[in-house]
Structures are given as structure tokens and as C-alpha cells.
């Protein structure tokens, strides 16, 4: 197992001091079970690596947006990377500081921009000229100045899945350096209610090596120097998110290794370091606990049909992502099977042809590394209630999201009668 806070004791799986079986008994399945200690440790790893240097660590809310999880980050002093008005509202509800929020995304609406300006977020990561014009107009209307960081596309290949690579020039994200340079010329005259305070890059997700970061940071640093020569001073150097985790047997750079490689370049410029890690912070904090409904033995294949489905964790279906599956209680034998959900699609699988302990009806399985882009990408497809979420710390369990009910699902439909 790759998740430090999940371990086997006496032939059964524990999350910190809690027996997974107990959590499943109390809260039912499917269940997202999170380790608070893991999240705190991961955040601290970045804090440690950046100690003594001016920085803001902004947790990428999209990876895991439960307000109780956000509260852990807020208490640790974290900032947040948001991509919608409702993510900002979640941060505020969790006790997070809106002034430590950076706001990314190519399609920010007028309402979202207004909310973010009113809450005085640290800056908007600006992705286009029309967006900049909109921010300026809204700030003017509110009699305020909005801060922005231009998102520059460094055109670097992050060596990751094509759906989650974002730093190449053909992606929809960011601006080319040339274009950003043009935008920054006579900036104050063109956008009197906007202050350009930073430069942001983000090259992709589940990046395991330091090399792509290094390349991108070097390119961006050259750009900063060019801007300085033209009289534009920026304070924040935002490297985006993307540091990977171990799903299978990957060797992944640590925050210390990453920071060691890139901080000197940023320090030379005297800029404040900002990062927007999501997956690194929470990916291995959680397992999705699911119960075996049926074992279906076809002549040429065995299917283990579980009560979780692609609506609960879509990563295998969407990205062919690997998620290890372990049994909650040890078994003497193993078998080869497909672990699938009840949704009416062939894409509804968690693993195919995998060798797992020989489980039967009623046994529990744990789908590993489910903390990032797990619950947040879940849906009600097939009118399935979304799973419950439980946070564990030591030997304490706390329900942090009730299992959805049928009534929750149809509330906004029934009230239309
Ligand atoms: N900053 C920006 C501007 C981003 O677009 C993202 C993620 C992050 C930070 C956080 O990236 P992370 O540190 O988590 O890699 N659903 C996909 C991942 C999509 C990532 C989107 N952007 C998955 O399940 O793998």
C-alpha cells in the first residue's frame, strides 16, 4: 500500500486508529474515508521545504472541496487556488482567508468576478484579454482595484496524460509570452482598475519529475527579466500545481526536491513563491470503501460487482487511471477478476483483469488513492446517491458529508411543480 496512514493490523485494514470495517458499519458504503494526519503532513512538507522564504501555498480546492477538509488547510494557514465562485464560498465557509485565494480558469463569469473582487482575493490568474477587460470594468463599477497574475503558457511538456497536461501551446490555457508582453505594455492606462502583481504558470497534473518544472520556471524567469527591462515589476511567481503522487510504482519527486531545483531561480528574482498543489496534498489521504454486491462467474471471466461505481470515482473510466484495490480483511486465496460498478456502461470499471483477494458477497474492498478528484468529480449518474465522506484523525471518526438521499437528489425538481 502506498498510503502511509492506511495499514494492516491483525489481518484487517485500518485508517489511522480506526478499523475500516467499523467505519463502513457505522456509515455504510460506498464511503470516502480520509486521513487528516496525512493531509496535515503533506501540507507541512511544503511548508518545511519553503521555510524562510516568502511564499503562499494555495491548496487547489478542485481536488477535494469538502469544507471540513478545507478547514484543515485553513487552520494550517494555507491559501487556496479556486476556479469558481462557489469554491470561493466554500473556502470562506471553511474559515479560509479569501485574501489568500488565487483564482484560475478560462471562463470566470461576471458574478464570480464581482464576488472575488468584493472578497479582495490575492489575484485572478488571467487567461485572456476579454477576461481582463471584464475584470477592469467590474472593479471600476465597484470602485476597487483588482489584482491579477498573467497566466503564461510556457509550452513545456509535463510528460503526463494528455487530458491533464496544460502547459503546451495547443492547450486552451494561458497566454503566449509575446502576447502577455503586449498586454502589459501601458497596462495602467489600459486597465486603470487592475494591478498586475504576478506571473502564473501551470504545466499539468500528476507530474512526477522536477525537470518539466525546472524548464518552465527557467522560461518564465527569462520572461520576468524581459518585463523588468521594460519597467514592469511583478511580485508573485506562481508555479501552479501538478506534483504527482504514487498510485502504483511511480518514483515521484518530493516537495523538497522540487523546491531545491526551482527556488534559486525565483529567489534570484526576489519574487514571492506561490504554488497551487491539489493532488499531492490529498490524493493518498483517502480510500473509497465499497462493498461486494455479487461475484459473477462467467465462463471466461469473473466480475466482482461492487456498490461503488463510475459516478463515485470516474478516474479509471475517464483517464484509464490506475487505482490499486485491496481487501479490507485478509483472505487466504486470490483470484483474477474485473472489479466493476452497477452503472449501465461498459466503462464502469475500477480495474480489469486484476489479481485481488478472493472476496465474496458482503466483503469490503478499498479503492486506493481516491482523495484527489474522487468525490469532487462524482455525480448522480444513474440517479445514484453520492457517497458519504468521513474524516479520521487518530482513533476518531467524523462524518463530514452525509450520504445523499433520494430527496436530496430531487429537491430542485420537485420544487418546480
Ligand atoms: N492550478 C491550476 C491552474 C490547475 O488547473 C490545477 C488542476 C491545479 C492547480 C491543481 O493541480 P494538481 O496539483 O492537483 O495536479 N481531474 C484530473 C486532474 C485535473 C487537474 C486540473 N487542474 C485527474 O483526476 O487526474
Short mmCIF file of C-alpha atoms in Angstrom, two decimals, residues 7-312:
data_model
loop_
_atom_site.label_atom_id
_atom_site.label_comp_id
_atom_site.label_asym_id
_atom_site.label_seq_id
_atom_site.Cartn_x
_atom_site.Cartn_y
_atom_site.Cartn_z
CA UNK A 7 -2.14 -0.05 7.26
CA UNK A 8 -2.99 -3.64 8.03
CA UNK A 9 -3.19 -4.66 11.67
CA UNK A 10 -4.29 -8.15 12.66
CA UNK A 11 -5.23 -9.00 9.07
CA UNK A 12 -7.51 -6.05 8.59
CA UNK A 13 -7.25 -2.56 7.17
CA UNK A 14 -7.02 0.50 9.39
CA UNK A 15 -7.14 4.20 8.60
CA UNK A 16 -5.02 5.72 11.36
CA UNK A 17 -6.53 4.24 14.54
CA UNK A 18 -9.88 3.32 13.01
CA UNK A 19 -10.78 -0.10 11.63
CA UNK A 20 -12.13 0.47 8.13
CA UNK A 21 -14.73 -2.23 8.78
CA UNK A 22 -16.07 -0.20 11.70
CA UNK A 23 -16.34 2.95 9.60
CA UNK A 24 -18.23 1.01 6.93
CA UNK A 25 -20.53 -0.49 9.54
CA UNK A 26 -21.32 2.89 11.03
CA UNK A 27 -21.64 4.98 7.88
CA UNK A 28 -22.39 2.45 5.14
CA UNK A 29 -20.80 2.15 1.70
CA UNK A 30 -19.68 3.48 -0.70
CA UNK A 31 -17.67 5.66 1.65
CA UNK A 32 -14.79 8.06 1.17
CA UNK A 33 -12.54 7.64 4.18
CA UNK A 34 -9.89 10.34 4.69
CA UNK A 35 -6.86 10.57 6.98
CA UNK A 36 -6.49 14.06 8.47
CA UNK A 37 -2.93 13.32 9.59
CA UNK A 38 -1.88 12.56 6.02
CA UNK A 39 -3.22 15.89 4.79
CA UNK A 40 -1.51 17.83 7.58
CA UNK A 41 1.77 16.05 6.91
CA UNK A 42 1.64 16.75 3.21
CA UNK A 43 0.93 20.44 3.77
CA UNK A 44 3.81 20.60 6.25
CA UNK A 45 6.17 19.00 3.75
CA UNK A 46 5.71 22.05 1.53
CA UNK A 47 5.93 24.46 4.46
CA UNK A 48 9.20 22.84 5.51
CA UNK A 49 10.65 22.96 2.01
CA UNK A 50 9.84 26.68 1.77
CA UNK A 51 10.79 27.67 5.29
CA UNK A 52 12.46 31.05 5.49
CA UNK A 53 11.40 32.10 2.00
CA UNK A 54 8.35 34.34 1.33
CA UNK A 55 5.64 32.04 -0.01
CA UNK A 56 1.94 31.23 -0.26
CA UNK A 57 0.85 27.61 -0.53
CA UNK A 58 -2.59 27.59 -2.13
CA UNK A 59 -4.42 24.27 -1.94
CA UNK A 60 -6.26 23.52 -5.20
CA UNK A 61 -9.83 23.22 -3.98
CA UNK A 62 -10.98 21.34 -7.07
CA UNK A 63 -9.03 18.27 -5.93
CA UNK A 64 -11.10 17.89 -2.78
CA UNK A 65 -13.57 20.56 -1.81
CA UNK A 66 -15.31 19.26 1.32
CA UNK A 67 -15.42 22.21 3.71
CA UNK A 68 -14.15 20.09 6.60
CA UNK A 69 -11.06 19.21 4.58
CA UNK A 70 -10.65 22.85 3.57
CA UNK A 71 -10.84 23.69 7.26
CA UNK A 72 -7.74 21.56 7.88
CA UNK A 73 -5.87 23.67 5.34
CA UNK A 74 -7.28 26.94 6.66
CA UNK A 75 -6.15 26.07 10.19
CA UNK A 76 -2.67 25.25 8.90
CA UNK A 77 -2.53 28.75 7.38
CA UNK A 78 -2.95 27.63 3.78
CA UNK A 79 -4.20 29.76 0.94
CA UNK A 80 -6.43 28.34 -1.79
CA UNK A 81 -6.49 28.01 -5.54
CA UNK A 82 -10.08 28.37 -6.69
CA UNK A 83 -11.82 28.02 -10.05
CA UNK A 84 -15.35 29.18 -9.31
CA UNK A 85 -17.39 31.49 -7.14
CA UNK A 86 -18.73 28.53 -5.21
CA UNK A 87 -15.21 27.31 -4.48
CA UNK A 88 -14.53 30.75 -3.00
CA UNK A 89 -17.68 30.44 -0.91
CA UNK A 90 -16.56 27.02 0.29
CA UNK A 91 -13.21 28.49 1.37
CA UNK A 92 -14.97 31.25 3.30
CA UNK A 93 -17.38 28.77 4.92
CA UNK A 94 -14.39 26.68 5.96
CA UNK A 95 -12.83 29.66 7.72
CA UNK A 96 -10.24 30.20 5.00
CA UNK A 97 -8.91 33.65 4.18
CA UNK A 98 -10.22 34.96 0.84
CA UNK A 99 -7.24 37.31 0.74
CA UNK A 100 -5.08 34.20 0.28
CA UNK A 101 -7.07 32.94 -2.72
CA UNK A 102 -5.83 32.81 -6.28
CA UNK A 103 -8.49 32.38 -8.91
CA UNK A 104 -7.77 30.40 -12.10
CA UNK A 105 -9.93 29.37 -15.05
CA UNK A 106 -10.69 30.48 -18.59
CA UNK A 107 -14.38 31.24 -18.12
CA UNK A 108 -14.94 33.35 -14.99
CA UNK A 109 -18.45 34.85 -15.04
CA UNK A 110 -19.25 38.46 -14.16
CA UNK A 111 -20.94 37.36 -10.90
CA UNK A 112 -17.93 35.28 -9.92
CA UNK A 113 -15.52 38.11 -10.65
CA UNK A 114 -17.62 40.53 -8.62
CA UNK A 115 -17.68 38.22 -5.62
CA UNK A 116 -13.93 37.68 -5.80
CA UNK A 117 -13.20 41.42 -6.02
CA UNK A 118 -15.53 42.14 -3.10
CA UNK A 119 -13.74 39.48 -1.04
CA UNK A 120 -10.40 41.00 -2.04
CA UNK A 121 -8.73 37.82 -3.25
CA UNK A 122 -4.95 37.83 -3.71
CA UNK A 123 -5.20 37.78 -7.50
CA UNK A 124 -7.01 36.48 -10.56
CA UNK A 125 -4.99 34.24 -12.85
CA UNK A 126 -5.91 35.96 -16.09
CA UNK A 127 -6.17 33.82 -19.21
CA UNK A 128 -7.38 36.24 -21.90
CA UNK A 129 -7.82 39.90 -22.85
CA UNK A 130 -11.64 39.85 -22.75
CA UNK A 131 -11.40 38.47 -19.23
CA UNK A 132 -9.01 41.26 -18.24
CA UNK A 133 -11.37 43.84 -19.71
CA UNK A 134 -14.24 42.33 -17.77
CA UNK A 135 -12.27 42.36 -14.52
CA UNK A 136 -11.31 46.00 -15.09
CA UNK A 137 -14.90 47.03 -15.80
CA UNK A 138 -16.27 45.25 -12.73
CA UNK A 139 -13.54 46.63 -10.47
CA UNK A 140 -14.32 50.14 -11.79
CA UNK A 141 -18.02 49.65 -11.08
CA UNK A 142 -17.19 48.57 -7.52
CA UNK A 143 -14.71 51.42 -7.06
CA UNK A 144 -11.93 48.93 -6.38
CA UNK A 145 -8.62 47.76 -7.78
CA UNK A 146 -8.37 44.08 -8.71
CA UNK A 147 -5.04 42.25 -8.64
CA UNK A 148 -4.11 39.88 -11.44
CA UNK A 149 -1.37 37.46 -12.41
CA UNK A 150 -1.00 36.73 -16.10
CA UNK A 151 -1.08 33.04 -16.84
CA UNK A 152 1.66 32.40 -19.31
CA UNK A 153 1.83 29.19 -21.22
CA UNK A 154 5.47 28.03 -21.04
CA UNK A 155 5.00 25.45 -23.83
CA UNK A 156 6.58 22.66 -21.84
CA UNK A 157 5.60 19.01 -21.98
CA UNK A 158 4.89 17.72 -18.48
CA UNK A 159 5.05 14.05 -19.58
CA UNK A 160 1.64 13.19 -18.22
CA UNK A 161 -1.75 12.05 -19.54
CA UNK A 162 -2.88 14.20 -22.46
CA UNK A 163 -6.14 15.11 -20.74
CA UNK A 164 -4.31 16.58 -17.78
CA UNK A 165 -1.40 18.29 -19.49
CA UNK A 166 -1.97 22.02 -19.71
CA UNK A 167 1.33 23.78 -20.40
CA UNK A 168 1.62 23.03 -24.10
CA UNK A 169 0.78 25.80 -26.56
CA UNK A 170 -2.09 23.84 -28.12
CA UNK A 171 -3.95 23.74 -24.79
CA UNK A 172 -6.73 26.25 -24.15
CA UNK A 173 -4.97 27.62 -21.08
CA UNK A 174 -2.89 30.73 -20.63
CA UNK A 175 -1.33 33.28 -22.95
CA UNK A 176 1.85 33.14 -25.00
CA UNK A 177 4.72 35.17 -23.56
CA UNK A 178 4.67 37.52 -26.57
CA UNK A 179 1.03 38.23 -26.11
CA UNK A 180 1.39 38.69 -22.35
CA UNK A 181 4.16 41.20 -23.04
CA UNK A 182 1.86 43.19 -25.30
CA UNK A 183 -0.89 43.16 -22.68
CA UNK A 184 1.47 44.51 -20.05
CA UNK A 185 2.51 47.48 -22.20
CA UNK A 186 0.77 50.67 -20.98
CA UNK A 187 -1.12 48.43 -18.61
CA UNK A 188 -2.11 51.16 -16.15
CA UNK A 189 -3.64 53.30 -18.87
CA UNK A 190 -5.49 50.39 -20.46
CA UNK A 191 -6.70 48.81 -17.23
CA UNK A 192 -6.78 51.55 -14.58
CA UNK A 193 -8.67 49.39 -12.08
CA UNK A 194 -6.34 46.43 -12.35
CA UNK A 195 -2.90 45.95 -10.87
CA UNK A 196 -0.63 43.31 -12.43
CA UNK A 197 1.10 41.63 -9.49
CA UNK A 198 2.23 38.25 -10.71
CA UNK A 199 3.04 35.66 -13.28
CA UNK A 200 1.44 32.24 -13.19
CA UNK A 201 2.25 29.01 -14.94
CA UNK A 202 0.67 25.58 -14.62
CA UNK A 203 2.00 22.81 -16.80
CA UNK A 204 -0.18 19.84 -15.95
CA UNK A 205 -1.09 17.31 -13.32
CA UNK A 206 0.40 14.11 -11.86
CA UNK A 207 3.89 15.31 -12.77
CA UNK A 208 6.48 13.00 -11.26
CA UNK A 209 9.77 14.66 -12.26
CA UNK A 210 11.31 18.01 -11.40
CA UNK A 211 12.62 18.53 -14.94
CA UNK A 212 9.44 19.94 -16.58
CA UNK A 213 9.01 22.37 -13.68
CA UNK A 214 12.60 23.45 -13.98
CA UNK A 215 12.25 24.09 -17.70
CA UNK A 216 9.03 26.03 -17.25
CA UNK A 217 10.37 28.10 -14.35
CA UNK A 218 13.52 28.98 -16.29
CA UNK A 219 11.45 30.09 -19.28
CA UNK A 220 9.13 32.12 -17.08
CA UNK A 221 12.10 33.69 -15.27
CA UNK A 222 13.55 34.86 -18.57
CA UNK A 223 10.24 36.43 -19.30
CA UNK A 224 10.17 38.20 -15.92
CA UNK A 225 13.61 39.64 -16.65
CA UNK A 226 12.46 40.90 -20.02
CA UNK A 227 9.45 42.56 -18.41
CA UNK A 228 11.67 44.19 -15.79
CA UNK A 229 13.79 45.70 -18.51
CA UNK A 230 10.58 47.26 -19.79
CA UNK A 231 9.67 48.62 -16.38
CA UNK A 232 7.10 46.01 -15.27
CA UNK A 233 7.71 44.69 -11.75
CA UNK A 234 5.80 41.63 -10.60
CA UNK A 235 5.73 40.34 -7.03
CA UNK A 236 4.36 36.78 -7.25
CA UNK A 237 5.87 33.85 -9.13
CA UNK A 238 3.16 31.19 -9.22
CA UNK A 239 4.26 27.75 -10.44
CA UNK A 240 0.71 26.30 -10.45
CA UNK A 241 0.08 22.81 -9.15
CA UNK A 242 0.72 19.38 -10.58
CA UNK A 243 3.11 17.49 -8.33
CA UNK A 244 2.18 13.81 -8.56
CA UNK A 245 1.62 11.02 -6.09
CA UNK A 246 2.35 7.29 -6.07
CA UNK A 247 -0.63 5.40 -7.49
CA UNK A 248 1.31 2.27 -8.44
CA UNK A 249 5.09 2.19 -8.51
CA UNK A 250 5.97 5.64 -9.79
CA UNK A 251 9.01 7.43 -8.42
CA UNK A 252 7.75 10.88 -7.55
CA UNK A 253 9.84 13.92 -6.68
CA UNK A 254 9.32 15.23 -3.15
CA UNK A 255 8.45 18.88 -2.41
CA UNK A 256 11.99 19.32 -1.03
CA UNK A 257 13.49 18.03 -4.29
CA UNK A 258 11.19 20.20 -6.38
CA UNK A 259 11.80 23.35 -4.36
CA UNK A 260 15.55 22.79 -4.36
CA UNK A 261 15.51 22.71 -8.16
CA UNK A 262 13.37 25.77 -8.79
CA UNK A 263 13.55 28.12 -5.82
CA UNK A 264 17.02 29.53 -6.59
CA UNK A 265 15.72 30.84 -9.93
CA UNK A 266 12.77 32.52 -8.23
CA UNK A 267 14.87 33.78 -5.31
CA UNK A 268 17.27 35.41 -7.73
CA UNK A 269 14.34 37.48 -8.94
CA UNK A 270 13.33 38.27 -5.36
CA UNK A 271 9.74 37.20 -6.01
CA UNK A 272 7.26 35.61 -3.60
CA UNK A 273 6.81 31.91 -4.33
CA UNK A 274 3.27 30.62 -4.88
CA UNK A 275 2.15 27.07 -5.63
CA UNK A 276 -1.27 25.53 -6.16
CA UNK A 277 -0.93 21.86 -5.31
CA UNK A 278 -4.04 19.71 -5.13
CA UNK A 279 -3.37 16.04 -5.78
CA UNK A 280 -0.10 16.00 -3.81
CA UNK A 281 -1.91 17.24 -0.71
CA UNK A 282 -4.89 14.90 -0.70
CA UNK A 283 -4.56 12.14 -3.32
CA UNK A 284 -3.26 9.50 -0.95
CA UNK A 285 -5.28 10.72 2.03
CA UNK A 286 -8.31 8.66 1.08
CA UNK A 287 -9.66 5.30 0.04
CA UNK A 288 -13.07 4.67 -1.41
CA UNK A 289 -14.57 1.85 0.62
CA UNK A 290 -17.04 -0.31 -1.23
CA UNK A 291 -18.99 -3.50 -0.59
CA UNK A 292 -19.15 -6.51 -2.88
CA UNK A 293 -22.70 -7.00 -4.11
CA UNK A 294 -22.18 -10.01 -6.35
CA UNK A 295 -19.44 -12.18 -7.73
CA UNK A 296 -20.49 -13.07 -11.26
CA UNK A 297 -18.62 -16.03 -12.72
CA UNK A 298 -18.83 -16.01 -16.49
CA UNK A 299 -17.17 -18.97 -18.22
CA UNK A 300 -14.20 -16.87 -19.29
CA UNK A 301 -14.21 -14.05 -16.77
CA UNK A 302 -15.07 -13.25 -13.19
CA UNK A 303 -16.68 -9.95 -12.33
CA UNK A 304 -16.70 -8.55 -8.84
CA UNK A 305 -19.64 -6.19 -8.79
CA UNK A 306 -19.33 -3.59 -6.05
CA UNK A 307 -21.66 -0.91 -4.71
CA UNK A 308 -19.41 1.97 -5.82
CA UNK A 309 -19.46 2.99 -9.47
CA UNK A 310 -18.03 5.36 -12.04
CA UNK A 311 -20.31 8.06 -10.68
CA UNK A 312 -18.36 7.84 -7.39
#
